[in-house]
Tab-separated table of C-alpha atoms and ligand atoms in Angstrom:
chain	number	residue	atom	x	y	z
A	631	MET	CA	-10.703	-49.528	-44.437
A	632	ASP	CA	-13.459	-51.251	-45.782
A	633	SER	CA	-13.516	-53.884	-47.946
A	634	ALA	CA	-14.817	-52.046	-51.119
A	635	THR	CA	-11.915	-49.569	-50.777
A	636	SER	CA	-9.684	-52.322	-50.249
A	637	ASP	CA	-11.087	-53.909	-53.781
A	638	GLN	CA	-10.347	-50.242	-55.340
A	639	THR	CA	-6.847	-50.032	-54.559
A	640	SER	CA	-6.155	-53.297	-56.642
A	641	LYS	CA	-5.687	-52.500	-60.395
A	642	PRO	CA	-3.349	-54.512	-61.977
A	643	GLY	CA	-4.951	-53.157	-65.369
A	644	GLN	CA	-3.178	-49.904	-64.589
A	645	HIS	CA	0.458	-50.984	-63.960
A	646	LEU	CA	3.078	-49.609	-66.297
A	647	ALA	CA	4.684	-52.350	-68.681
A	648	PRO	CA	6.904	-53.873	-67.119
A	649	THR	CA	9.887	-52.835	-69.624
A	650	ILE	CA	9.330	-49.338	-68.321
A	651	THR	CA	12.601	-48.070	-66.474
A	652	ARG	CA	12.272	-44.356	-66.636
A	653	SER	CA	9.765	-41.723	-65.638
A	654	VAL	CA	9.767	-37.877	-66.717
A	655	LYS	CA	7.265	-35.046	-65.450
A	656	VAL	CA	5.523	-32.367	-66.804
A	657	LEU	CA	3.811	-29.512	-64.545
A	658	VAL	CA	0.507	-27.870	-65.492
A	659	VAL	CA	-0.159	-25.152	-63.820
A	660	GLY	CA	-2.864	-22.703	-63.633
A	661	ALA	CA	-5.440	-21.023	-61.545
A	662	PHE	CA	-8.865	-23.078	-60.344
A	663	GLY	CA	-11.156	-23.726	-63.514
A	664	VAL	CA	-8.579	-22.966	-66.332
A	665	GLY	CA	-8.732	-26.863	-67.401
A	666	LYS	CA	-5.791	-28.521	-65.789
A	667	THR	CA	-7.811	-31.523	-65.326
A	668	THR	CA	-9.508	-31.473	-68.554
A	669	LEU	CA	-5.610	-31.642	-70.361
A	670	ILE	CA	-4.283	-34.024	-68.247
A	671	GLY	CA	-7.236	-35.975	-68.773
A	672	ALA	CA	-7.157	-35.537	-72.757
A	673	VAL	CA	-3.536	-37.050	-72.713
A	674	SER	CA	-3.451	-39.503	-69.838
A	675	GLU	CA	-3.791	-43.195	-70.546
A	676	ILE	CA	-5.475	-43.466	-67.041
A	677	GLU	CA	-8.310	-41.501	-65.190
A	678	PRO	CA	-6.431	-38.969	-63.963
A	679	LEU	CA	-5.962	-39.444	-60.235
A	680	ARG	CA	-5.821	-36.730	-57.376
A	681	THR	CA	-3.803	-37.041	-54.267
A	682	GLU	CA	-4.120	-34.589	-51.434
A	683	GLU	CA	-0.361	-33.199	-49.938
A	684	MET	CA	-0.172	-31.420	-46.849
A	685	ILE	CA	1.862	-28.109	-46.906
A	686	THR	CA	2.660	-25.631	-44.540
A	687	THR	CA	2.511	-22.073	-45.558
A	688	ALA	CA	3.534	-18.897	-44.247
A	689	SER	CA	0.506	-16.895	-43.199
A	690	VAL	CA	1.118	-13.239	-43.547
A	691	GLY	CA	-1.473	-12.213	-41.442
A	692	VAL	CA	-4.334	-13.531	-43.094
A	693	ASP	CA	-6.190	-15.037	-40.173
A	694	PRO	CA	-5.842	-12.844	-36.974
A	695	VAL	CA	-9.082	-14.550	-35.445
A	696	ASP	CA	-7.474	-17.902	-34.781
A	697	GLY	CA	-4.453	-16.146	-32.842
A	698	LEU	CA	-1.784	-18.412	-34.787
A	699	GLN	CA	1.546	-16.810	-35.895
A	700	GLY	CA	3.776	-17.260	-38.978
A	701	LYS	CA	2.828	-20.885	-40.395
A	702	THR	CA	-0.704	-22.834	-41.304
A	703	THR	CA	-0.459	-26.531	-42.455
A	704	THR	CA	-3.327	-26.973	-45.485
A	705	THR	CA	-3.617	-29.686	-47.786
A	706	VAL	CA	-3.327	-29.245	-51.696
A	707	ALA	CA	-4.895	-31.425	-53.904
A	708	MET	CA	-2.715	-32.291	-56.868
A	709	ASP	CA	-4.298	-34.019	-60.154
A	710	PHE	CA	-2.486	-36.023	-62.251
A	711	GLY	CA	-2.059	-38.447	-65.336
A	712	ARG	CA	0.219	-40.758	-67.459
A	713	VAL	CA	1.204	-41.702	-70.597
A	714	THR	CA	3.631	-44.150	-71.808
A	715	LEU	CA	5.662	-42.648	-74.399
A	716	SER	CA	8.180	-45.569	-75.736
A	717	PRO	CA	8.728	-49.326	-74.394
A	718	GLU	CA	11.302	-47.508	-71.695
A	719	MET	CA	9.628	-44.322	-70.739
A	720	ALA	CA	6.845	-42.934	-69.009
A	721	LEU	CA	5.373	-39.287	-68.732
A	722	TYR	CA	3.295	-38.157	-65.660
A	723	LEU	CA	1.486	-34.700	-65.915
A	724	PHE	CA	0.777	-33.242	-62.507
A	725	GLY	CA	-1.753	-30.339	-62.065
A	726	THR	CA	-1.235	-28.126	-59.507
A	727	PRO	CA	-2.809	-24.617	-58.373
A	728	GLY	CA	-0.119	-22.158	-59.161
A	729	GLN	CA	-0.713	-19.532	-56.109
A	730	ARG	CA	2.736	-18.167	-53.818
A	731	ARG	CA	1.079	-19.851	-51.221
A	732	PHE	CA	1.380	-23.508	-52.556
A	733	TRP	CA	4.956	-22.454	-53.853
A	734	ASP	CA	6.454	-25.076	-50.999
A	735	LEU	CA	4.463	-27.832	-52.987
A	736	TRP	CA	5.011	-27.136	-56.585
A	737	SER	CA	8.632	-26.139	-56.324
A	738	GLY	CA	9.403	-29.545	-54.977
A	739	LEU	CA	7.330	-30.958	-57.779
A	740	ALA	CA	9.623	-28.628	-60.278
A	741	ASP	CA	12.782	-30.389	-59.410
A	742	GLY	CA	13.536	-32.349	-62.290
A	743	ALA	CA	10.835	-31.814	-64.496
A	744	VAL	CA	10.983	-31.380	-68.170
A	745	GLY	CA	8.887	-28.190	-67.849
A	746	ALA	CA	5.579	-26.424	-67.245
A	747	LEU	CA	2.686	-25.816	-69.171
A	748	VAL	CA	1.276	-22.494	-67.839
A	749	MET	CA	-2.404	-22.461	-68.340
A	750	ILE	CA	-4.435	-19.393	-68.951
A	751	ASP	CA	-8.275	-18.144	-69.445
A	752	THR	CA	-7.995	-14.847	-71.313
A	753	ARG	CA	-10.771	-13.690	-69.385
A	754	HIS	CA	-8.666	-13.928	-66.117
A	755	LEU	CA	-5.479	-13.059	-67.526
A	756	GLU	CA	-4.602	-11.310	-63.950
A	757	ASP	CA	-4.830	-14.937	-62.598
A	758	SER	CA	-1.751	-15.959	-64.156
A	759	PHE	CA	0.629	-13.453	-63.490
A	760	GLU	CA	1.541	-14.577	-59.923
A	761	VAL	CA	2.142	-18.024	-61.751
A	762	LEU	CA	4.494	-16.611	-64.260
A	763	ASP	CA	6.638	-14.787	-61.844
A	764	GLN	CA	6.710	-17.767	-59.268
A	765	LEU	CA	8.092	-19.654	-62.183
A	766	GLU	CA	10.332	-16.829	-63.869
A	767	LEU	CA	12.260	-15.576	-60.547
A	768	ARG	CA	12.562	-19.112	-58.486
A	769	THR	CA	12.886	-21.714	-60.878
A	770	LYS	CA	14.942	-22.677	-63.993
A	771	THR	CA	11.941	-24.690	-65.374
A	772	PRO	CA	11.298	-24.119	-68.903
A	773	PHE	CA	7.831	-23.227	-69.488
A	774	ALA	CA	5.577	-22.760	-72.334
A	775	VAL	CA	1.816	-20.530	-72.089
A	776	VAL	CA	-1.289	-22.520	-73.170
A	777	VAL	CA	-4.471	-20.628	-73.717
A	778	ASN	CA	-7.082	-22.598	-73.155
A	779	GLN	CA	-9.886	-21.196	-75.622
A	780	PHE	CA	-12.981	-20.703	-73.956
A	781	PRO	CA	-15.962	-20.707	-76.602
A	782	ASP	CA	-16.731	-17.012	-74.620
A	783	ALA	CA	-12.974	-15.755	-74.221
A	784	PRO	CA	-11.732	-12.917	-76.062
A	785	LYS	CA	-9.088	-13.981	-78.456
A	786	TYR	CA	-6.086	-12.022	-78.514
A	787	PRO	CA	-3.258	-12.121	-81.338
A	788	ALA	CA	-0.058	-13.700	-79.162
A	789	GLU	CA	2.005	-10.616	-79.137
A	790	ARG	CA	-0.829	-8.527	-77.524
A	791	LEU	CA	-0.927	-11.732	-74.988
A	792	ARG	CA	3.172	-11.702	-74.813
A	793	ALA	CA	3.009	-7.678	-73.906
A	794	ALA	CA	0.047	-7.948	-71.207
A	795	LEU	CA	1.965	-11.137	-69.671
A	796	ASP	CA	5.063	-9.548	-69.969
A	797	LEU	CA	6.682	-12.573	-71.484
A	798	LEU	CA	10.225	-12.958	-72.902
A	799	PRO	CA	10.048	-13.249	-76.579
A	800	GLN	CA	11.338	-16.721	-76.701
A	801	THR	CA	8.584	-17.980	-74.339
A	802	PRO	CA	6.202	-20.552	-76.660
A	803	ILE	CA	2.282	-19.273	-76.417
A	804	VAL	CA	0.038	-22.194	-77.510
A	805	VAL	CA	-3.627	-21.496	-78.142
A	806	CYS	CA	-5.231	-25.007	-77.253
A	807	ASP	CA	-8.456	-27.045	-76.693
A	808	ALA	CA	-7.580	-28.665	-73.343
A	809	ARG	CA	-10.285	-31.619	-74.247
A	810	ASP	CA	-8.731	-32.517	-77.527
A	811	ARG	CA	-5.954	-34.613	-77.108
A	812	THR	CA	-4.018	-33.489	-80.023
A	813	SER	CA	-3.939	-29.904	-79.143
A	814	ALA	CA	-2.929	-30.989	-75.566
A	815	VAL	CA	0.058	-33.309	-76.940
A	816	ASN	CA	0.802	-30.300	-79.617
A	817	ALA	CA	1.063	-27.774	-76.409
A	818	LEU	CA	3.719	-30.654	-74.796
A	819	ILE	CA	5.511	-30.761	-77.972
A	820	THR	CA	6.093	-26.736	-78.142
A	821	LEU	CA	7.461	-26.872	-74.332
A	822	VAL	CA	9.866	-29.599	-74.966
A	823	GLU	CA	11.553	-28.284	-78.004
A	824	HIS	CA	11.503	-25.191	-75.894
A	825	ALA	CA	13.267	-26.731	-73.265
A	826	LEU	CA	15.771	-28.294	-75.863
A	827	THR	CA	16.539	-24.415	-77.148
A	828	PHE	CA	17.771	-24.028	-73.495
A	829	PRO	CA	21.705	-23.377	-73.271
A	830	MET	CA	22.395	-26.231	-70.969
A	831	PHE	CA	21.362	-28.181	-74.031
A	832	GLN	CA	23.636	-26.499	-76.641
A	833	LYS	CA	26.195	-28.830	-77.792
A	834	VAL	CA	28.522	-26.075	-78.406
A	835	LEU	CA	30.752	-25.185	-75.292
A	836	ALA	CA	31.185	-21.572	-74.370
B	253	MET	CA	-3.172	-43.163	-29.045
B	254	THR	CA	-6.387	-40.970	-27.695
B	255	GLU	CA	-9.709	-40.279	-29.345
B	256	GLU	CA	-8.482	-36.845	-30.341
B	257	TYR	CA	-5.767	-38.148	-32.792
B	258	ARG	CA	-7.969	-39.630	-35.314
B	259	ASP	CA	-7.854	-37.420	-38.506
B	260	HIS	CA	-5.964	-38.938	-40.995
B	261	PRO	CA	-2.513	-36.968	-41.424
B	262	VAL	CA	-1.939	-37.820	-37.657
B	263	ARG	CA	-2.866	-41.665	-37.917
B	264	SER	CA	-0.768	-42.009	-41.053
B	265	TYR	CA	2.455	-40.002	-39.268
B	266	VAL	CA	2.258	-42.682	-36.530
B	267	LEU	CA	1.941	-45.689	-39.361
B	268	THR	CA	5.310	-44.404	-40.165
B	269	SER	CA	6.750	-44.561	-36.921
B	270	GLY	CA	6.819	-40.905	-36.020
B	271	ARG	CA	9.158	-40.112	-38.945
B	272	ALA	CA	7.803	-37.173	-41.233
B	273	HIS	CA	10.586	-37.571	-43.721
B	274	PRO	CA	11.916	-40.181	-46.060
B	275	THR	CA	15.218	-41.573	-45.549
B	276	ARG	CA	15.776	-40.877	-49.084
B	277	ASN	CA	15.717	-37.613	-50.646
B	278	THR	CA	15.600	-39.164	-54.187
B	279	LEU	CA	11.630	-39.784	-54.260
B	280	ARG	CA	9.608	-37.663	-56.327
B	281	PRO	CA	5.964	-38.157	-57.227
B	282	GLU	CA	6.839	-39.706	-60.533
B	283	THR	CA	9.643	-42.381	-59.206
B	284	LEU	CA	8.553	-45.650	-60.305
B	285	LEU	CA	8.244	-48.455	-58.185
B	286	VAL	CA	8.318	-51.981	-57.783
B	287	ALA	CA	7.912	-55.042	-55.206
B	288	VAL	CA	10.991	-57.572	-55.518
B	289	ASP	CA	9.711	-60.703	-56.493
B	290	GLY	CA	9.021	-63.677	-54.256
B	291	ARG	CA	10.004	-61.894	-50.979
B	292	ALA	CA	7.368	-62.742	-48.597
B	293	VAL	CA	5.374	-60.394	-46.468
B	294	PRO	CA	6.373	-60.509	-42.917
B	295	ALA	CA	3.280	-60.170	-40.718
B	296	THR	CA	4.570	-57.227	-39.050
B	297	LEU	CA	4.111	-55.001	-41.506
B	298	SER	CA	1.243	-52.342	-41.343
B	299	ARG	CA	-1.729	-52.676	-43.394
B	300	PRO	CA	-0.962	-49.660	-45.498
B	301	GLN	CA	2.449	-51.097	-45.996
B	302	ARG	CA	1.245	-54.745	-47.012
B	303	GLU	CA	-1.260	-52.516	-49.274
B	304	LEU	CA	1.637	-50.669	-50.834
B	305	LEU	CA	3.377	-53.648	-51.368
B	306	ARG	CA	0.265	-55.321	-53.160
B	307	LEU	CA	-0.043	-52.367	-55.406
B	308	CYS	CA	3.979	-52.959	-56.620
B	309	ARG	CA	3.418	-56.147	-58.004
B	310	GLY	CA	3.561	-54.122	-61.454
B	311	THR	CA	5.519	-50.465	-61.971
B	312	LEU	CA	4.012	-47.473	-60.643
B	313	ALA	CA	4.894	-43.938	-59.684
B	314	LEU	CA	4.782	-43.232	-55.948
B	315	ALA	CA	2.150	-40.606	-56.935
B	316	GLU	CA	-0.196	-42.749	-58.286
B	317	ALA	CA	0.467	-45.516	-54.885
B	318	ALA	CA	-0.403	-42.644	-52.874
B	319	ALA	CA	-3.253	-41.963	-54.397
B	320	TYR	CA	-4.811	-45.412	-54.606
B	321	LEU	CA	-3.702	-45.491	-50.709
B	322	ALA	CA	-5.824	-42.255	-50.446
B	323	MET	CA	-2.406	-41.183	-48.674
B	324	PRO	CA	-0.555	-37.841	-48.741
B	325	VAL	CA	2.926	-38.671	-50.908
B	326	SER	CA	5.043	-37.282	-48.534
B	327	LEU	CA	3.915	-40.301	-45.809
B	328	VAL	CA	3.966	-42.953	-48.699
B	329	ALA	CA	7.338	-41.857	-49.315
B	330	VAL	CA	8.478	-42.777	-45.927
B	331	MET	CA	6.656	-46.150	-46.285
B	332	VAL	CA	8.633	-46.777	-49.559
B	333	SER	CA	11.946	-45.721	-47.976
B	334	ASP	CA	11.289	-48.063	-45.182
B	335	LEU	CA	10.697	-51.077	-47.415
B	336	VAL	CA	13.298	-50.358	-49.775
B	337	ASP	CA	15.468	-50.671	-46.635
B	338	THR	CA	13.997	-53.769	-45.566
B	339	GLY	CA	14.335	-55.120	-49.743
B	340	HIS	CA	10.851	-55.630	-50.142
B	341	LEU	CA	10.367	-52.401	-52.681
B	342	THR	CA	12.985	-51.503	-55.491
B	343	ILE	CA	13.008	-47.771	-57.432
B	344	ARG	CA	12.982	-48.587	-60.859
B	345	SER	CA	14.006	-45.082	-62.123
B	346	ASN	CA	16.953	-43.031	-61.213
B	347	HIS	CA	16.572	-39.829	-60.405
B	348	GLN	CA	19.434	-37.529	-60.304
B	349	ALA	CA	19.431	-34.273	-58.918
B	350	HIS	CA	19.080	-32.686	-62.043
B	351	VAL	CA	17.154	-29.045	-62.272
B	352	LEU	CA	16.347	-30.292	-66.114
B	353	PRO	CA	16.586	-34.240	-67.420
B	354	PRO	CA	19.523	-34.403	-69.545
B	355	ARG	CA	19.437	-33.554	-73.222
B	356	ASP	CA	19.102	-37.608	-74.989
B	357	VAL	CA	16.324	-37.864	-72.591
B	358	LEU	CA	14.565	-34.503	-73.393
B	359	GLU	CA	15.162	-36.039	-77.062
B	360	LYS	CA	13.222	-39.177	-76.151
B	361	VAL	CA	10.551	-37.488	-74.492
B	362	LEU	CA	9.935	-35.559	-77.807
B	363	ASP	CA	10.117	-38.536	-80.181
B	364	GLY	CA	7.620	-40.267	-77.828
B	365	LEU	CA	4.909	-37.238	-77.948
B	366	ARG	CA	5.279	-36.933	-81.756
B	367	ASN	CA	4.685	-40.741	-81.996
B	368	LEU	CA	1.455	-40.168	-80.081
C	1308	LIG	N1	-15.367	-25.169	-73.691
C	1308	LIG	C1	-14.242	-25.916	-73.213
C	1308	LIG	N2	-14.216	-26.096	-71.531
C	1308	LIG	C2	-13.582	-26.522	-71.242
C	1308	LIG	C3	-11.969	-26.496	-71.794
C	1308	LIG	N3	-11.093	-26.760	-70.654
C	1308	LIG	C4	-11.708	-27.478	-69.790
C	1308	LIG	N4	-13.171	-26.770	-69.894
C	1308	LIG	C5	-14.034	-27.020	-68.635
C	1308	LIG	O1	-13.642	-25.919	-67.826
C	1308	LIG	C6	-14.376	-26.758	-66.500
C	1308	LIG	C7	-12.579	-26.612	-65.663
C	1308	LIG	O2	-12.112	-27.243	-66.250
C	1308	LIG	P1	-11.040	-28.325	-64.919
C	1308	LIG	O3	-9.817	-29.163	-65.840
C	1308	LIG	O4	-11.480	-28.962	-64.225
C	1308	LIG	O5	-9.952	-27.150	-64.367
C	1308	LIG	P2	-8.745	-27.349	-63.595
C	1308	LIG	O6	-9.486	-26.685	-62.368
C	1308	LIG	O7	-8.214	-25.980	-64.081
C	1308	LIG	O8	-8.381	-28.444	-63.092
C	1308	LIG	C8	-14.586	-27.956	-66.843
C	1308	LIG	O9	-16.263	-27.796	-66.367
C	1308	LIG	C9	-14.221	-28.547	-68.284
C	1308	LIG	O10	-14.977	-29.263	-68.453
C	1308	LIG	C10	-11.979	-26.031	-72.932
C	1308	LIG	O11	-11.092	-26.237	-73.632
C	1308	LIG	N5	-13.439	-25.821	-73.398
C	1309	LIG	MG1	-8.560	-29.513	-61.480
């Protein structure tokens, strides 16, 4: 490690306030290029950061050439940002690719999350099928679908999207400009409101 | 260590004494860390461990420390675990194994977002 690298690790201004004692997180999942990092950057009080995580994935006959059976180790990048919500609490936003082969990474990430924003681009709806399947079948994580409205993308009424994506009637669909902070925060508010409707949060006992 | 083991993951693995998993499974990327004030940093600590303690002079999440150290979160988690054991680092946010955070936390998140 050279001195330039060492200097970069000294970021006193990046510390949370000393009163912060609690952190929560939201996942931002979706295909490459859908706007995850853009949305995170719009909300974050720090420049989005990136970490690499090593993951072991099942390789189902993907690479017969290398003669390896069963498992391969690869790295996956995770972009994230943070925003202070109160003197006690900070929210972290973790962006991850949603494909099944990254499941090991983001199933661990989903643990303890407030919920997930599933970002979609209406030009490539099929890219989100796998993410939605994984979330519905394998987690209890509440999620909202965020349509990142690119200028040249077709605009569909919410109910057509709901049908095309086979979403439950209660799953929120929010149209968003990921570059706009108010718009991105609004998507997060919709997600948390949705999470609060989950049966486990209802005060009436069954 | 011979020349062929020079790639980053293997080196980090060695730095963490060959353990690939943290002793505590309560560490998550958003877990908040802060160095214990006034503890002398022993010379026996590895360079990344000392860097980690220096970064944590103020509160940071595990993922932030990992990003600044340019190391995978899982490997920094191992270092954090060791430094918590030796009393140099404390974990600020107390995570239970909840699928979802409790209702009062969600309500505070909502209030916080509405006030942004
Ligand atoms: N016009 C427009 N461009 C966007 C929007 N969100 C993201 N982009 C652009 O789309 C590209 C991919 O976005 P990025 O956030 O890196 O996607 P990621 O791979 O999901 O993290 C970037 O060049 C962004 O500037 C948006 O809401 N509107
Ligand atoms: Mg990105």
